[in-house]
Coordinates of N, CA, C and O and ligand atoms in Angstrom, one line a residue:
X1 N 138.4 68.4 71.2 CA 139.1 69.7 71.2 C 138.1 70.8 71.2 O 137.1 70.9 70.4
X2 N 138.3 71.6 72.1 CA 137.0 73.0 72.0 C 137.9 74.0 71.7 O 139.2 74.0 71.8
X3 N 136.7 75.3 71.1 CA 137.0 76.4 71.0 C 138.8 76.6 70.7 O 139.7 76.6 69.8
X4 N 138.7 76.7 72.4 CA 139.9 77.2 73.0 C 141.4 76.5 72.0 O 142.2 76.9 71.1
X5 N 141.2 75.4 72.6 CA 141.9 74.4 72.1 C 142.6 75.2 70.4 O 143.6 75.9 70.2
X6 N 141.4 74.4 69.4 CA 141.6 74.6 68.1 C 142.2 75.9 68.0 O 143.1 76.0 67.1
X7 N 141.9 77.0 68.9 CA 142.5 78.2 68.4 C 143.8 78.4 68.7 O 144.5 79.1 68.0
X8 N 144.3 77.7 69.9 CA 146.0 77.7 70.4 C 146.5 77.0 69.5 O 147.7 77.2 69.3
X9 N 145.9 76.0 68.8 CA 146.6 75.1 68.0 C 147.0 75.8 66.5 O 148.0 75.6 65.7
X10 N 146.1 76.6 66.4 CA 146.0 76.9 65.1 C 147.1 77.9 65.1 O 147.9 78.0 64.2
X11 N 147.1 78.5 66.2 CA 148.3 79.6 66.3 C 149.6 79.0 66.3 O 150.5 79.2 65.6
X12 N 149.6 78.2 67.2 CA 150.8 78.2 67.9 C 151.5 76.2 67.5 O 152.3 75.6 68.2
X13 N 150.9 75.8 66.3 CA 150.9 74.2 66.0 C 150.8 73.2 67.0 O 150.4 73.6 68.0
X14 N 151.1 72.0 66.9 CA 150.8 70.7 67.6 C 151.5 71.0 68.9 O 151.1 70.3 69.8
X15 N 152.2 71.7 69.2 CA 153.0 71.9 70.2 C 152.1 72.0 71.8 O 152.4 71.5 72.9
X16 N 151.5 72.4 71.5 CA 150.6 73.3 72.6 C 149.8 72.2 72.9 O 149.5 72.0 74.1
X17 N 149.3 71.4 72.1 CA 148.2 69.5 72.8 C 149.5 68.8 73.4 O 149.3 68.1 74.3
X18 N 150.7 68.8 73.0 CA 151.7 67.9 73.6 C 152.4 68.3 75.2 O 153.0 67.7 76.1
X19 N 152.1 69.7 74.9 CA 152.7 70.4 76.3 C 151.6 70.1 76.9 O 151.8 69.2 77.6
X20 N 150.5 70.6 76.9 CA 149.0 70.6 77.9 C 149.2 69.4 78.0 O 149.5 69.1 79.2
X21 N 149.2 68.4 77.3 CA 149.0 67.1 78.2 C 150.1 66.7 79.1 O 150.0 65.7 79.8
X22 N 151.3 67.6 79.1 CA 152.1 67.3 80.3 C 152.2 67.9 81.8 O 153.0 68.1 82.7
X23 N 151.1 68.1 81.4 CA 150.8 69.5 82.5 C 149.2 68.5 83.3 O 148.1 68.1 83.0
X24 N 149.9 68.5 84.2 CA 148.6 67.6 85.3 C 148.0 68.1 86.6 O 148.4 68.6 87.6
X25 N 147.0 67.7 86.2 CA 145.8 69.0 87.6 C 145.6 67.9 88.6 O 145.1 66.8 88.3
X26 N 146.2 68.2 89.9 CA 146.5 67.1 91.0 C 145.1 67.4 91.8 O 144.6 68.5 92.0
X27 N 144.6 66.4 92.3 CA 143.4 66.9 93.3 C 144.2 66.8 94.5 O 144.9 65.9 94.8
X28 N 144.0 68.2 95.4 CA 144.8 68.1 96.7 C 143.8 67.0 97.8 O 144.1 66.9 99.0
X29 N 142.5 66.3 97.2 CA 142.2 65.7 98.1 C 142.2 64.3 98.3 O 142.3 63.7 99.4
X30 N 142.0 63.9 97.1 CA 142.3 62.4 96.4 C 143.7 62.0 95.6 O 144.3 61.0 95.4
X31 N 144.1 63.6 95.3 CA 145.5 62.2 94.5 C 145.0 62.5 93.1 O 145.9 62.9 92.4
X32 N 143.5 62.5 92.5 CA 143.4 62.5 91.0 C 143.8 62.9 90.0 O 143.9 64.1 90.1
X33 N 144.3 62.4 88.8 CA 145.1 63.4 88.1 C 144.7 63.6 86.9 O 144.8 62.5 86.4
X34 N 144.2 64.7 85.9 CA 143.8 65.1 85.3 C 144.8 65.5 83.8 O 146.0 65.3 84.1
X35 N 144.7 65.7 83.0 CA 146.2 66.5 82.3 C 145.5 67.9 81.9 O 144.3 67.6 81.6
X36 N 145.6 69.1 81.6 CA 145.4 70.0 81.6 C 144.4 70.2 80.1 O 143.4 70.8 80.0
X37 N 144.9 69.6 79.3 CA 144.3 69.3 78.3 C 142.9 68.7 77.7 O 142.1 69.0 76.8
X38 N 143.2 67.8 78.6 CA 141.3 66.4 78.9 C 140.6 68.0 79.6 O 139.6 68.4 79.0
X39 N 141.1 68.6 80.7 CA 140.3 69.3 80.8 C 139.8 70.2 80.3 O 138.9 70.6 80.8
X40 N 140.2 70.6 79.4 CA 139.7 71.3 78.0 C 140.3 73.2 78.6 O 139.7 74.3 78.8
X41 N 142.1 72.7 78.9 CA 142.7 73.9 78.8 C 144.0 73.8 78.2 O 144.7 72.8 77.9
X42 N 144.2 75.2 78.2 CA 146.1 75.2 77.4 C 147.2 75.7 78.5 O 147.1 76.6 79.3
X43 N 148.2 74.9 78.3 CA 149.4 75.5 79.3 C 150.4 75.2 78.1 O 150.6 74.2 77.6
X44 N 150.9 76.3 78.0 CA 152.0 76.5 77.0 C 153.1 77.8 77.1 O 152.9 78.9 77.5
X45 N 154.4 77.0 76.6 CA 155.5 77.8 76.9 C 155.3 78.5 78.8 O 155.4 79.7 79.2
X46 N 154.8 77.0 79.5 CA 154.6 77.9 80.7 C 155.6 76.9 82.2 O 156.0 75.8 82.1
X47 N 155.8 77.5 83.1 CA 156.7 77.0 84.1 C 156.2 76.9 85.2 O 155.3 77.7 85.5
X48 N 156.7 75.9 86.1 CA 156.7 76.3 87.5 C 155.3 75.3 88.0 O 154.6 74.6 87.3
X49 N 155.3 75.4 89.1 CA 153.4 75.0 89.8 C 153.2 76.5 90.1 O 153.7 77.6 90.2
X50 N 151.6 75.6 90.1 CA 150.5 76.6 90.5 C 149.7 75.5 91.3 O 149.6 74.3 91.2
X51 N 148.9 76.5 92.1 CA 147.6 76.2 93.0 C 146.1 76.9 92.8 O 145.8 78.1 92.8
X52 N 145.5 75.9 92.6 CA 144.0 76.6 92.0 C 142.9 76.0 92.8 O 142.8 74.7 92.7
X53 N 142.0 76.5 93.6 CA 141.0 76.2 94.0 C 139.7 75.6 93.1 O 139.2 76.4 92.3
X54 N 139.2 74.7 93.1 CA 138.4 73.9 92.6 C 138.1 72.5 92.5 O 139.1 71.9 92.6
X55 N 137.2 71.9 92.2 CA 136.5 70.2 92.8 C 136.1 69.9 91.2 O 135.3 69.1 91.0
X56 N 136.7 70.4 90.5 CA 136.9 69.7 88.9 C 137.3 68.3 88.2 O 138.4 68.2 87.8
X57 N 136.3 67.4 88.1 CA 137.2 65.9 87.3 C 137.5 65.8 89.2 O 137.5 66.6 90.1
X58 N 137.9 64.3 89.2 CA 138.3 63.5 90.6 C 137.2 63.1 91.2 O 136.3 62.7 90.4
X59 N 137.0 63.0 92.6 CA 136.0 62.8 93.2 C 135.3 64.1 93.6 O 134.6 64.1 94.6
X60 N 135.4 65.0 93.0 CA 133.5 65.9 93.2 C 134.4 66.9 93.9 O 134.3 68.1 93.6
X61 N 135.5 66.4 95.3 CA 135.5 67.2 96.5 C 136.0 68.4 96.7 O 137.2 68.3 96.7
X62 N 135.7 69.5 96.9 CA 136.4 71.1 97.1 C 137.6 70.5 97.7 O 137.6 69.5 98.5
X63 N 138.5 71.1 97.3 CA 140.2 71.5 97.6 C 141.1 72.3 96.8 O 140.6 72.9 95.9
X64 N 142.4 72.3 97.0 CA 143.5 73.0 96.7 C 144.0 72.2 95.6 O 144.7 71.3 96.0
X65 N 143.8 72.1 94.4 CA 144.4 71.6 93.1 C 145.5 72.0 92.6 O 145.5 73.1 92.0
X66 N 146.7 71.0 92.8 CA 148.1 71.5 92.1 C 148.2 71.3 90.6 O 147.7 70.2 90.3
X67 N 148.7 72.0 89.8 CA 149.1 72.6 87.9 C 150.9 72.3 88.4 O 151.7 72.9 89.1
X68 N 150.9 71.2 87.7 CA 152.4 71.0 87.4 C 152.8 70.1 86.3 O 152.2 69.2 85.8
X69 N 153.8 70.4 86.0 CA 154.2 69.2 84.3 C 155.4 68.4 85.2 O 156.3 68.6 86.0
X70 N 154.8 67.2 84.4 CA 155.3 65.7 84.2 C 157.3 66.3 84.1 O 157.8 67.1 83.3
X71 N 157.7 65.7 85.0 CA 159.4 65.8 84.3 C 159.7 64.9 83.2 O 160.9 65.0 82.7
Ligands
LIG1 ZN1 139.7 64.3 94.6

């Protein structure tokens, strides 16, 4: 857990590690799936997809990374 982490937690309780991990960072080039959390971020009380450019975790490769939670 970094920084970040411990301080959402601290504010906002356990809630916020159990939502981030349902929240999964898609590689648009491989498929890989990430949970928001391993990546050492917070998604809380939050909705919908998003699209984020970056080659983070997966195979290395630049693309279009989809942010969406697990139903
Ligand atoms: Zn990939």
């Amino acid at each position: 857990m970094n920084r970040l982490q411990r301080l959402a937690t601290g504010m906002f309780g356990p809630g916020v590690e159990r939502e981030s991990r349902q929240w999964l960072v898609e590689c648009g080039h491989c498929g890989h799936t990430d949970s928001v959390w391993d990546l050492g971020g917070i998604r809380y009380k939050a909705s919908g997809t998003k699209r984020l450019p970056g080659r983070r975790g997966g195979c290395g490769h630049p693309s279009m990374r989809v942010v969406y939670r697990l139903p």
